[in-house]
Short mmCIF file of C-alpha atoms in Angstrom, two decimals:
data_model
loop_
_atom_site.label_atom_id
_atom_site.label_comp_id
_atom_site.label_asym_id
_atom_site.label_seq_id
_atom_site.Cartn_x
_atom_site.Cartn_y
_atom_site.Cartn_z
CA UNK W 1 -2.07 29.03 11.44
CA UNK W 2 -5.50 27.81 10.31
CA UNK W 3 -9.20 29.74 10.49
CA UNK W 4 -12.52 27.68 10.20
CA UNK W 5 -15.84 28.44 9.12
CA UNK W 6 -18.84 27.04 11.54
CA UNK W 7 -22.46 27.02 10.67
CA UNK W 8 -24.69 27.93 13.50
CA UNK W 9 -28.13 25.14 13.66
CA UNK W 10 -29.90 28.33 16.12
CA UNK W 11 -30.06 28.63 19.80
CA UNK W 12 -33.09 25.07 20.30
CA UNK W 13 -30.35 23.10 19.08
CA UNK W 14 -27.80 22.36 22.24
CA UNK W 15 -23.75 23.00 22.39
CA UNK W 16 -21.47 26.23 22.15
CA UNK W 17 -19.13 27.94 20.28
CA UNK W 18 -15.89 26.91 19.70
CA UNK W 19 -13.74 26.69 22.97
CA UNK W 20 -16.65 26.69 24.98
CA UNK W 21 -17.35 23.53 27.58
CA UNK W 22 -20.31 23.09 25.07
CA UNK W 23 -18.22 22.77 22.00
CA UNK W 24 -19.06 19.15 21.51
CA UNK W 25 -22.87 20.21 21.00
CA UNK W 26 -24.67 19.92 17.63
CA UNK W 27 -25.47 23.98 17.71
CA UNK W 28 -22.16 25.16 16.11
CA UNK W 29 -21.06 22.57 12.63
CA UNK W 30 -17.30 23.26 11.21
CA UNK W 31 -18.15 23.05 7.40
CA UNK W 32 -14.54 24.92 6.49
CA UNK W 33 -11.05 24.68 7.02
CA UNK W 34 -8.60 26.99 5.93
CA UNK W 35 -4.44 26.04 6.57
CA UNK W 36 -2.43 28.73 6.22
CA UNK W 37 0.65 26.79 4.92
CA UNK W 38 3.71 29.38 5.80
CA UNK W 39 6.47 27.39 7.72
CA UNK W 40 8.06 24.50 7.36
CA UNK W 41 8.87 22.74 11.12
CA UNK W 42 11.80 20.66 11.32
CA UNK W 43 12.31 17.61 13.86
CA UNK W 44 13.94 19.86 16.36
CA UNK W 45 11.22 22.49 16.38
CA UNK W 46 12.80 24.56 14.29
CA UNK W 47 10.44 26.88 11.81
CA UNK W 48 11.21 28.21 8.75
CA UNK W 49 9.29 30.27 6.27
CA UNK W 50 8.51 27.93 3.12
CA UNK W 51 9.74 29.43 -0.09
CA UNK W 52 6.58 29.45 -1.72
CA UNK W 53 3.54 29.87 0.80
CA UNK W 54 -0.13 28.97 -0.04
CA UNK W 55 -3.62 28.11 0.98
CA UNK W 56 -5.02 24.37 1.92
CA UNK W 57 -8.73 24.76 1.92
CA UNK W 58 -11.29 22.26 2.71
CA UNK W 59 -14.92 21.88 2.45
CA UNK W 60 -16.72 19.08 4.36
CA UNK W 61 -19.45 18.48 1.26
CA UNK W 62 -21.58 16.30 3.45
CA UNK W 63 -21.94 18.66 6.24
CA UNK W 64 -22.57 21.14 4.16
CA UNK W 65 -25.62 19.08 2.44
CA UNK W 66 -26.22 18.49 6.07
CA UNK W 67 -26.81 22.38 6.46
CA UNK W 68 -28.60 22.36 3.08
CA UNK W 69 -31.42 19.72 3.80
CA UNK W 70 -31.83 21.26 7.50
CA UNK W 71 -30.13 18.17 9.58
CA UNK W 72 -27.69 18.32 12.09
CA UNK W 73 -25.69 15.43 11.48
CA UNK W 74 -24.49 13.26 8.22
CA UNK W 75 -26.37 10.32 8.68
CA UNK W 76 -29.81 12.71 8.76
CA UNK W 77 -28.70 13.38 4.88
CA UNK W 78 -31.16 11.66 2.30
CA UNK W 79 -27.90 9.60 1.10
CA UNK W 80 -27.03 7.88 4.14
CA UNK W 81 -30.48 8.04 5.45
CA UNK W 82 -31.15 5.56 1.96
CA UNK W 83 -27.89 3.28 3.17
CA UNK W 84 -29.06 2.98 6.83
CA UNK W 85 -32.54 1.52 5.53
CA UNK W 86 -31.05 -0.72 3.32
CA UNK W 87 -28.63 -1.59 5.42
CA UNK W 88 -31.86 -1.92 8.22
CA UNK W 89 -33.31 -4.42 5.94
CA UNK W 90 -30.39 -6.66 4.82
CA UNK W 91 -29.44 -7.13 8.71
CA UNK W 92 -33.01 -7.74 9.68
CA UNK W 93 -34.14 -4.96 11.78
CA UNK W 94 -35.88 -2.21 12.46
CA UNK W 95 -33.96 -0.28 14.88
CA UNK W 96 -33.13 2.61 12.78
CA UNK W 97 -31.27 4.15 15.62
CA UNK W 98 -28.86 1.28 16.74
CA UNK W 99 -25.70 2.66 16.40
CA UNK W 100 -23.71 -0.10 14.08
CA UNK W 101 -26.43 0.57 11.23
CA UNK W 102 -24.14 3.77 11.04
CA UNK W 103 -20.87 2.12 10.96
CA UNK W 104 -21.85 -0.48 8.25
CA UNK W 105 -23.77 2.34 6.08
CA UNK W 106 -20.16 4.21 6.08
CA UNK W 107 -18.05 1.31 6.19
CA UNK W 108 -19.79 0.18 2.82
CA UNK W 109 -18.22 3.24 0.76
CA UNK W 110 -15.10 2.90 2.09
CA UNK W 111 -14.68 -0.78 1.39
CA UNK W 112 -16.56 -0.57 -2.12
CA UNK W 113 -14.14 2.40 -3.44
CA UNK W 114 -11.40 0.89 -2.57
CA UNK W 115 -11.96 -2.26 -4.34
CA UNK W 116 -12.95 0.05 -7.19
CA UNK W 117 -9.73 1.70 -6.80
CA UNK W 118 -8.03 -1.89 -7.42
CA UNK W 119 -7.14 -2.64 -3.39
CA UNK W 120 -7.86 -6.38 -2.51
CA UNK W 121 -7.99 -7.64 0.83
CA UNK W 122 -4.31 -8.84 2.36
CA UNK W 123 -2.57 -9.20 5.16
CA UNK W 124 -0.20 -6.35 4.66
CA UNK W 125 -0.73 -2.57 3.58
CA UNK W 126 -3.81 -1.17 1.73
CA UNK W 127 -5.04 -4.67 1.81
CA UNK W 128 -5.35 -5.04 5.59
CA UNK W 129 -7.09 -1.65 5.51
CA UNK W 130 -9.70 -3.11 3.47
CA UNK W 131 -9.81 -6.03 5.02
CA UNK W 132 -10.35 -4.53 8.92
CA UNK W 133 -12.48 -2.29 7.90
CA UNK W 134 -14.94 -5.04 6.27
CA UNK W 135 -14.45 -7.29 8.98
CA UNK W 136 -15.58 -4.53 11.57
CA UNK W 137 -18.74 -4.03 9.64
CA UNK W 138 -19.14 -7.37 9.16
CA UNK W 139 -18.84 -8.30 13.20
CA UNK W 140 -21.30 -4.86 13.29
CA UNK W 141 -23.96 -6.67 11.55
CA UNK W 142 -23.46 -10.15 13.32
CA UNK W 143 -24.24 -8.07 16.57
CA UNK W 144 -27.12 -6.82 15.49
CA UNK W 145 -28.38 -10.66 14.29
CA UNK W 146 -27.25 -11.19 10.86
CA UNK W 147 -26.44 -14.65 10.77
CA UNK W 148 -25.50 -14.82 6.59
CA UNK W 149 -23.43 -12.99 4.64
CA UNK W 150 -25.25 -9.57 4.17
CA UNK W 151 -22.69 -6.71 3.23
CA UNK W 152 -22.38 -7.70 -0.26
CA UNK W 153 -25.78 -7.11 -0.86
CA UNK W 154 -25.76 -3.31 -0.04
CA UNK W 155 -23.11 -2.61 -2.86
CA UNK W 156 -26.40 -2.34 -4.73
CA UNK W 157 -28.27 0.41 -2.67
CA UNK W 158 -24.94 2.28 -2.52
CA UNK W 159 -24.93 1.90 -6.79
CA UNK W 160 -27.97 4.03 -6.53
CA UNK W 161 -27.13 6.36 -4.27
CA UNK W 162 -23.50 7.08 -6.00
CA UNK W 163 -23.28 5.73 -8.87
CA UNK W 164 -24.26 8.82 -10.97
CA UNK W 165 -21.46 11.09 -9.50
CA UNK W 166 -18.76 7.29 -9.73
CA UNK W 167 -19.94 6.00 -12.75
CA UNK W 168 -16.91 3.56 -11.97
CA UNK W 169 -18.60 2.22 -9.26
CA UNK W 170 -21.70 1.13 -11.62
CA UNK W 171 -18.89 0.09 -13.70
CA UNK W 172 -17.31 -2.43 -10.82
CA UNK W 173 -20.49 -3.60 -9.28
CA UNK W 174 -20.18 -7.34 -9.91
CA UNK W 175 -16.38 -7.28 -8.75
CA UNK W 176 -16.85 -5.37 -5.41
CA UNK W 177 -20.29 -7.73 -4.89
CA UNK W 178 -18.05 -10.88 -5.51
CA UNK W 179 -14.92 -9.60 -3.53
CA UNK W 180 -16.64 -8.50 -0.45
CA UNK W 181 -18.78 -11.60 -0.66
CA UNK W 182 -15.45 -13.65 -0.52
CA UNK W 183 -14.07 -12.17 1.93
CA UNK W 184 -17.43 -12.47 4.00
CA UNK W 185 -17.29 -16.46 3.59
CA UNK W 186 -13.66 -16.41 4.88
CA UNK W 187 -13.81 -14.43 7.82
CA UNK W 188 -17.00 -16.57 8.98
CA UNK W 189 -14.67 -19.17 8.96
CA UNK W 190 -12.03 -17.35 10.79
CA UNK W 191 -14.45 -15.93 13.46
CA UNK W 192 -15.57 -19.32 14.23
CA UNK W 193 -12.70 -20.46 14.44
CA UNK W 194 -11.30 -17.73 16.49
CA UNK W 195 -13.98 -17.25 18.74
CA UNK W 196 -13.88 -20.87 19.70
CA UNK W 197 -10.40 -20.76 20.79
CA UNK W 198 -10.79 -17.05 22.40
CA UNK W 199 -13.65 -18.99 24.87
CA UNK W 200 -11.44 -21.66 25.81
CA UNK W 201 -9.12 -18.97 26.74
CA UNK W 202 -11.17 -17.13 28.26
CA UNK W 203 -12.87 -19.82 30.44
CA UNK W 204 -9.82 -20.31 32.15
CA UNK W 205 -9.17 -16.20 32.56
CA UNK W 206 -8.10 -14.87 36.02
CA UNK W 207 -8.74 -11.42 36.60
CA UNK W 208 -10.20 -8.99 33.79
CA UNK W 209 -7.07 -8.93 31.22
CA UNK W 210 -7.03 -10.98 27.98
CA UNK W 211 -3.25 -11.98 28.10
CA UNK W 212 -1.02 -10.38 25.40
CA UNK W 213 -0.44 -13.88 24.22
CA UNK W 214 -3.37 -14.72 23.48
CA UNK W 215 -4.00 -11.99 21.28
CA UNK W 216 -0.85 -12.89 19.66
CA UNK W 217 -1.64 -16.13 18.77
CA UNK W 218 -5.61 -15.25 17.50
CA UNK W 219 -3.90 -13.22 15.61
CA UNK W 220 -0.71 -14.96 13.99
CA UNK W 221 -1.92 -18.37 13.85
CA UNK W 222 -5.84 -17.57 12.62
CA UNK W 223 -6.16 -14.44 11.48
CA UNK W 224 -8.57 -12.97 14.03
CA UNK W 225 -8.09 -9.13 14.32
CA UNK W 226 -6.70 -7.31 17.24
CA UNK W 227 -9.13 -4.99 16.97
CA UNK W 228 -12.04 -7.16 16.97
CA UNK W 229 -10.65 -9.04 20.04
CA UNK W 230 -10.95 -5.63 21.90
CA UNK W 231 -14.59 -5.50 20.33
CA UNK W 232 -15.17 -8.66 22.37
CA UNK W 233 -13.12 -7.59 25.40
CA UNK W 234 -14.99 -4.58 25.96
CA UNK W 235 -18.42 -5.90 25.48
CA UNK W 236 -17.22 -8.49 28.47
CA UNK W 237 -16.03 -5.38 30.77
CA UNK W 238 -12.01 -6.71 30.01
CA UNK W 239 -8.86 -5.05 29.06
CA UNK W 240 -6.43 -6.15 26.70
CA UNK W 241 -2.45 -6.72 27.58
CA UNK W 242 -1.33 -4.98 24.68
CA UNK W 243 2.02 -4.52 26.00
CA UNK W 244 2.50 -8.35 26.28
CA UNK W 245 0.90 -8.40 22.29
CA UNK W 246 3.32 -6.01 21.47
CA UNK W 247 6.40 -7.69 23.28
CA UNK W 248 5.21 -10.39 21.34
CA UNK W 249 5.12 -8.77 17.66
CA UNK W 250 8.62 -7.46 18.85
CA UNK W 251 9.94 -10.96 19.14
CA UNK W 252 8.24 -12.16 15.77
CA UNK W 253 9.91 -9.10 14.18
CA UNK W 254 13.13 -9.64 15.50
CA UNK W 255 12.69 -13.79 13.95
CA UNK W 256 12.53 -12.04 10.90
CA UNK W 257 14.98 -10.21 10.75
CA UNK W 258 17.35 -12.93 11.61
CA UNK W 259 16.17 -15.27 8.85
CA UNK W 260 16.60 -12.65 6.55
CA UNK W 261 20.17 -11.36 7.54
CA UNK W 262 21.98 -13.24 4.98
CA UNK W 263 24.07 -10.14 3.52
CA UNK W 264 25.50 -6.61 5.00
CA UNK W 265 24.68 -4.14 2.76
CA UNK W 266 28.06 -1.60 2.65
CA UNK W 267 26.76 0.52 0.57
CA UNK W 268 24.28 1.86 3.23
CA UNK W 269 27.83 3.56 4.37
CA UNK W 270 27.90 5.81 1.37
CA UNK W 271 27.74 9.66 1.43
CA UNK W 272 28.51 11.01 -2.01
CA UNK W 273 26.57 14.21 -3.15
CA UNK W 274 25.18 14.10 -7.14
CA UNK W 275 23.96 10.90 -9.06
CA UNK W 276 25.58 8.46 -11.49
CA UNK W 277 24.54 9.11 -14.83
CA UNK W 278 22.91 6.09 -16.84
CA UNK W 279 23.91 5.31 -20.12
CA UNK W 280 23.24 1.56 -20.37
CA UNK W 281 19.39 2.39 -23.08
CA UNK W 282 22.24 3.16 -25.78
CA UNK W 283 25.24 1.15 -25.58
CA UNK W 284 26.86 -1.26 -23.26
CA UNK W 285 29.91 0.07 -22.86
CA UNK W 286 30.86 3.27 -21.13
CA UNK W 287 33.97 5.75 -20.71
CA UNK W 288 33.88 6.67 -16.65
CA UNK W 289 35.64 7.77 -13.71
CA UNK W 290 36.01 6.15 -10.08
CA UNK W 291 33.95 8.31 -7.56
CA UNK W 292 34.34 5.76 -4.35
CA UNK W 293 35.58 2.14 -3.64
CA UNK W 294 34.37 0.43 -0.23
CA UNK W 295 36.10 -2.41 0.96
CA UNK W 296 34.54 -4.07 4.19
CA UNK W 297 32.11 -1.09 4.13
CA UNK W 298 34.72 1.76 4.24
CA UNK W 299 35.85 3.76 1.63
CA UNK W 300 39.27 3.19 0.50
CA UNK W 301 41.37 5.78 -1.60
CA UNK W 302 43.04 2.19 -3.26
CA UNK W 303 41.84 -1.61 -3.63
CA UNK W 304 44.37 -4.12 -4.72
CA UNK W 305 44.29 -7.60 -6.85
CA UNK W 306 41.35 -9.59 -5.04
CA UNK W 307 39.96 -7.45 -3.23
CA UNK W 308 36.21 -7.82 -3.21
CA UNK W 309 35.08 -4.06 -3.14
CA UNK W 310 32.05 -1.66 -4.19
CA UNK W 311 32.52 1.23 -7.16
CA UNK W 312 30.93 4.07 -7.53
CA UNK W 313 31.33 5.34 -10.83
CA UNK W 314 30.44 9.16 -12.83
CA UNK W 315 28.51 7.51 -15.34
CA UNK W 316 28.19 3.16 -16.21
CA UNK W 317 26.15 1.26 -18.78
CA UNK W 318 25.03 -1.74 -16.22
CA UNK W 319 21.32 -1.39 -14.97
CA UNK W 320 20.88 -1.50 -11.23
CA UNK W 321 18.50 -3.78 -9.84
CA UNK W 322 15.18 -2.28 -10.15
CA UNK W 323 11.22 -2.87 -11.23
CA UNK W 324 12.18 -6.42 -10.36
CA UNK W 325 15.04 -6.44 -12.76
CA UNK W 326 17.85 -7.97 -11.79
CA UNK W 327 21.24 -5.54 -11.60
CA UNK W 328 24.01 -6.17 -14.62
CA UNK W 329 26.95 -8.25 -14.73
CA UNK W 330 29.97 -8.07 -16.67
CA UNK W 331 33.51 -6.25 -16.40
CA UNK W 332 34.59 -2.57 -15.49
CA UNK W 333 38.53 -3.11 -17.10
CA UNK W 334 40.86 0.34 -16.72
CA UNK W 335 44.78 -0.06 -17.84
CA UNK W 336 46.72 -2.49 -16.43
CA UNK W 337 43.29 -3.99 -14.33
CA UNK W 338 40.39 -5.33 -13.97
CA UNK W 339 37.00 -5.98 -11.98
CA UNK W 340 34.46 -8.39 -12.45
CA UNK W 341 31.43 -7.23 -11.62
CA UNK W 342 28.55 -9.16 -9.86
CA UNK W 343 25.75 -7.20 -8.94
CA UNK W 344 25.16 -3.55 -9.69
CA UNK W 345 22.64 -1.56 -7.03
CA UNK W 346 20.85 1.47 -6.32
CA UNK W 347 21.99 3.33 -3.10
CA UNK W 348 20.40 7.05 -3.83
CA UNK W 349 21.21 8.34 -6.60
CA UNK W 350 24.24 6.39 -7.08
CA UNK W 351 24.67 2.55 -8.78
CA UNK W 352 27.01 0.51 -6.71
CA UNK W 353 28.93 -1.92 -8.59
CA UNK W 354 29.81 -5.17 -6.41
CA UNK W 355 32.47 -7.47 -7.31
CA UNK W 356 36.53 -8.64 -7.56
CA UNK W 357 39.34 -6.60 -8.73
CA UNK W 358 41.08 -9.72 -10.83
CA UNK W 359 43.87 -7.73 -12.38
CA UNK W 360 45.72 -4.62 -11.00
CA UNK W 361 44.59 -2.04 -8.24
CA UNK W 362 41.61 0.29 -8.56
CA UNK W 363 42.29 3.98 -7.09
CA UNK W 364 40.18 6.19 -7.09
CA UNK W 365 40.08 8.94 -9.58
CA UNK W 366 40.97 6.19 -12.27
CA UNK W 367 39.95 6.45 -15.55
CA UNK W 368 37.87 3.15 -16.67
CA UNK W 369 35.54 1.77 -19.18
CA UNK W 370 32.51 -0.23 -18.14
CA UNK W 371 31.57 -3.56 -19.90
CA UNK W 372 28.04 -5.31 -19.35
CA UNK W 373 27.51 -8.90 -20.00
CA UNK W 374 25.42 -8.45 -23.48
CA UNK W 375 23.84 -11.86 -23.16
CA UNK W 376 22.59 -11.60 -19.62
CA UNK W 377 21.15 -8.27 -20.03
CA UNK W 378 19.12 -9.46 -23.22
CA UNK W 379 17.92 -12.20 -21.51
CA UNK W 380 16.75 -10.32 -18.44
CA UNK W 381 15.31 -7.12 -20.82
CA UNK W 382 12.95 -9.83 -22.47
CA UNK W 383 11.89 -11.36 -19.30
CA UNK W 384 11.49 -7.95 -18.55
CA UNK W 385 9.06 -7.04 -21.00
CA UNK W 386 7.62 -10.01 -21.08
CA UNK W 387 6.00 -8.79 -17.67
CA UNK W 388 4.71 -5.72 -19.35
CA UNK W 389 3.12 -8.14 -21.74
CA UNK W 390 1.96 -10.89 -19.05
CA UNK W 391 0.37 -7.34 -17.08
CA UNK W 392 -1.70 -6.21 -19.66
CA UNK W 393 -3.14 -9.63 -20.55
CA UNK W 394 -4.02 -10.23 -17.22
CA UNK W 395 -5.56 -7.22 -17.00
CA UNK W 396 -7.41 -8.10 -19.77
CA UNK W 397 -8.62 -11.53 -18.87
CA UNK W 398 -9.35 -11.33 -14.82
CA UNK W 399 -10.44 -7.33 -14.57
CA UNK W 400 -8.63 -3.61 -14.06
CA UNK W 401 -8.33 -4.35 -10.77
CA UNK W 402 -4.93 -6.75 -11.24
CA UNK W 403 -1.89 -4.48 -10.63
CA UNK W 404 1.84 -5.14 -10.46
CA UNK W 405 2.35 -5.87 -6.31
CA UNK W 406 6.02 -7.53 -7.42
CA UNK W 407 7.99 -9.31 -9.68
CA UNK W 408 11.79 -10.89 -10.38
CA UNK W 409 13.35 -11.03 -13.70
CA UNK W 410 16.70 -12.44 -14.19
CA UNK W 411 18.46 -13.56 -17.35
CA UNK W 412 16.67 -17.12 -17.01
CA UNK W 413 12.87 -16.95 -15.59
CA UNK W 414 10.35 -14.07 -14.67
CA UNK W 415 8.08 -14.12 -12.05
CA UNK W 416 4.69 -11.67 -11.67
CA UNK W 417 2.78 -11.24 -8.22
CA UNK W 418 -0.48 -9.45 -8.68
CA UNK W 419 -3.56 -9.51 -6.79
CA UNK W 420 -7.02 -11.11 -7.35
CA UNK W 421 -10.21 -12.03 -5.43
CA UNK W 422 -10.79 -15.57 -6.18
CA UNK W 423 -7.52 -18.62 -7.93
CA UNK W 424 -6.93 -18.40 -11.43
CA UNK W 425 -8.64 -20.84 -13.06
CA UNK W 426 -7.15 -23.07 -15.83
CA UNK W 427 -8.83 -21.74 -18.76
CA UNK W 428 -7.64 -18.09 -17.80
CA UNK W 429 -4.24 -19.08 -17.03
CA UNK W 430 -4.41 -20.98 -20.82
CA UNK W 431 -6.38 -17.53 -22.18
CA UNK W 432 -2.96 -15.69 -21.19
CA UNK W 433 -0.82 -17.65 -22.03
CA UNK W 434 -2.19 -17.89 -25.69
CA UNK W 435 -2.22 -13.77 -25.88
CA UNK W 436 0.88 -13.20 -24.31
CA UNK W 437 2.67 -15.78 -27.20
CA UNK W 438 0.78 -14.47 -29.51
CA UNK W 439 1.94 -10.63 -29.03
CA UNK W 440 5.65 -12.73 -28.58
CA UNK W 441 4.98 -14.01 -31.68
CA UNK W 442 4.04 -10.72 -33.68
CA UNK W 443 7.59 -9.42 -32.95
CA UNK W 444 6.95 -5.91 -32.12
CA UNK W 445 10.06 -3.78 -32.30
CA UNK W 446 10.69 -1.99 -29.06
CA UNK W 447 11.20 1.76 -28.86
CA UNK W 448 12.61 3.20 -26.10
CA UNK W 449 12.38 7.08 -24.68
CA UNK W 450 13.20 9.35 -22.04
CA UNK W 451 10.14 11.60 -20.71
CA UNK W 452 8.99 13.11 -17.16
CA UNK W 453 6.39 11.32 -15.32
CA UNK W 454 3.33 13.46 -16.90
CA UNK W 455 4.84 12.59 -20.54
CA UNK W 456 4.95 9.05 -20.36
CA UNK W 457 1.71 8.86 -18.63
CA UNK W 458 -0.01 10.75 -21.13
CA UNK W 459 1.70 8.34 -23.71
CA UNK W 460 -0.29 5.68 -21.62
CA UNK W 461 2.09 4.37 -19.21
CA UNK W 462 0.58 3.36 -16.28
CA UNK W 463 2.12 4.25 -12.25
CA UNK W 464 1.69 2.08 -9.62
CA UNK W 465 0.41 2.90 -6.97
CA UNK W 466 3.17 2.87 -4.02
CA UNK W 467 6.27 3.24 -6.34
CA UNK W 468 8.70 6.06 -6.89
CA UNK W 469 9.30 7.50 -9.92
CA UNK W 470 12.21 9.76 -11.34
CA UNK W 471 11.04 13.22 -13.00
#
């Protein structure tokens, strides 16, 4: 159950209570939300009272400084108010009352946070956020006349009006102006481009329905939004085939897939309750206990002499594949057998150790002693670090902004993918490489320790954004 609090504006302002057929009137402002968080509803329906029960409130600050100031809406509030005439005068008009003034002003602090907050424009994720919702303001402004590139240049006025309260912000000015600017120049290129070939299209149109193919292939081949081709569509009186661009995306999805079906994944078939204990920071070798062996992606109570199979174990020393790292090789021997193991993955909470039973059988139950491959693993673990290094450096040298998006380390080569607005030039790229060998050079000796997540952040660790993390 939830409650909310409205403000009434008095009876010479138009609309009606909640529930009313004048609800969507200006009269009666939510500026409170209360959620009464007491069940718990399960996919079927199902409720169930949540052990511990509690209060979500919510205040809407800027219709509150909306009630405050004596305005019925958030763009009457002196901060936006500011934004919409500098957003007036960038764009070249004086039509304080058209409409997409209001949807650059907000689209401005949206776009400029979340560059602050280290988000780059991308195809993919967080990125394409960012990068539809600058592109919408952008094709905002060109509608109203703006012929240049304009929406860098209210990062500014939006400094001035925030930047007290987000002293980060102040702090990221010249990297949000030079990002957005970027990203301007590109998608000028791209709507030219687009619009060119969405013309051609559309000159030879029957009927009033862009064809879901052509949306398709604005959008795969150059880039152009879907949602800016509706833009278009609607201000033309057409409809979009989405179900033929969606048939479409169905069949480029399905492409994928098949390219990247090179391996079946057994251990998907797993159901084991608990978690394998790690013990690989300490020593490589381990005293265990078989918990499961898949062959052909069932489990098998016994696995014979060349068998290729997957082991659960109690407890290992081999690292399973994760931050990028590459999962442990070596030998998992018991009396009388052997296994030599290839890969070692997560499934759960459980490592899955792939590889051939050379000697003996392996039943389960069985008594065995795990045996990483020493040299691999302190190959990979300084590849390894030698991302942590390569992170920090980079961080150093091109901004705050660069974060981890990937990476692949393996016992012979590393490889970092980060994010930034504009190509490395060569004198950064020799500026990190000269810090990273030099901190290789110094020799630090590496500590290791086990800590919860609040611990080793408060040692300084840093959490990316997107990944899960153990307790």
């Amino acid at each position: 159950p939830c409650s909310e609090i409205f403000y009434d504006h008095g009876e010479e302002i138009w609309g009606g209570p909640p529930g009313s057929p004048e609800e969507d009137g200006d009269r009666y402002i939510e500026i409170w939300n209360m959620v009464f968080m007491q069940y718990n509803r399960a996919p079927d329906g199902t409720m169930t009272p949540l052990p511990k029960q509690s209060i979500d409130t919510g205040m809407g600050l800027e219709r509150l400084a909306a009630v405050l100031q004596g305005v019925h809406s958030n763009y009457e509030i002196d901060m936006f108010q500011n934004l919409l005439s500098a957003t007036a005068k960038v764009v070249g008009t004086e039509d304080l009352e058209n409409k997409s003034l209001r949807v650059i002003a907000d689209h401005i602090r949206s776009v400029s946070f979340l560059i602050v907050d280290g988000v780059q424009p991308s195809n993919e994720g967080r990125g394409y956020v960012l990068r539809r919702i600058m592109r919408r303001a952008i094709r905002h402004g060109n509608k109203m006349g703006a012929v240049d590139s304009f929406l860098h240049k209210l990062v500014a006025p939006l400094v001035v009006e925030m930047g007290e309260a987000y002293p980060e912000l102040t702090e990221a000015q010249a990297r949000v102006e030079k990002t957005i600017l970027k990203e301007e120049q590109q998608f000028a290129k791209t709507l030219d481009q687009g619009m060119r070939i969405l013309e051609a299209d559309l000159q030879k149109l029957k009927g009033n329905q862009i064809p879901g193919a052509t949306i398709f292939k604005l959008y795969d081949t150059y880039g152009f939004p879907v949602d800016l081709t509706g833009d278009i569509a609607r201000e033309r009186d057409l409809e979009l085939d989405m179900a033929g661009f969606e048939a479409a995306m169905e069949e480029q999805r399905q492409r994928a897939r098949s390219a990247n079906a090179f391996a079946v994944d057994y251990s998907q078939s797993l159901n084991l309750e608990g978690e394998t204990q790690f013990n690989g920071y300490s020593s490589l070798t381990d005293n265990s206990e078989v918990l499961a062996v898949l062959q052909d992606g069932e489990e098998v109570s016994e696995a014979i002499t060349g068998s290729q199979v997957q082991v659960v174990l109690a407890n290992t020393a081999f690292y399973a594949e994760s931050g990028g790292q590459v999962g442990d090789q070596g030998a998992i021997t018991w009396q009388g057998g052997k296994m030599l193991v290839t890969d070692t993955q997560k499934q759960g909470g459980h490592f899955v150790h792939t590889g051939e039973i050379t000697e003996g059988n392996l039943v389960k139950g069985l008594a065995v002693t795990t045996h990483v491959d020493a040299a691999m693993r302190k190959a990979s673990a300084v590849n390894h670090s030698a991302t942590h290094l390569l992170h920090e450096v980079l961080r150093q040298v091109l901004g705050d902004h660069i974060t981890q998006k990937g990476s692949l380390v393996d016992p012979e080569r590393l490889r970092f993918d980060f994010s930034h607005s504009e190509p490395v030039s060569a004198a950064e790229i020799a500026e990190v490489e000269a810090r990273v060998n030099a901190e290789i050079r110094s020799n630090t000796a590496v500590q290791s320790a086990t800590m919860d997540l609040d611990e080793a952040k408060q040692a300084g660790a840093m959490a990316l954004f997107g990944e899960k993390y153990g307790e």
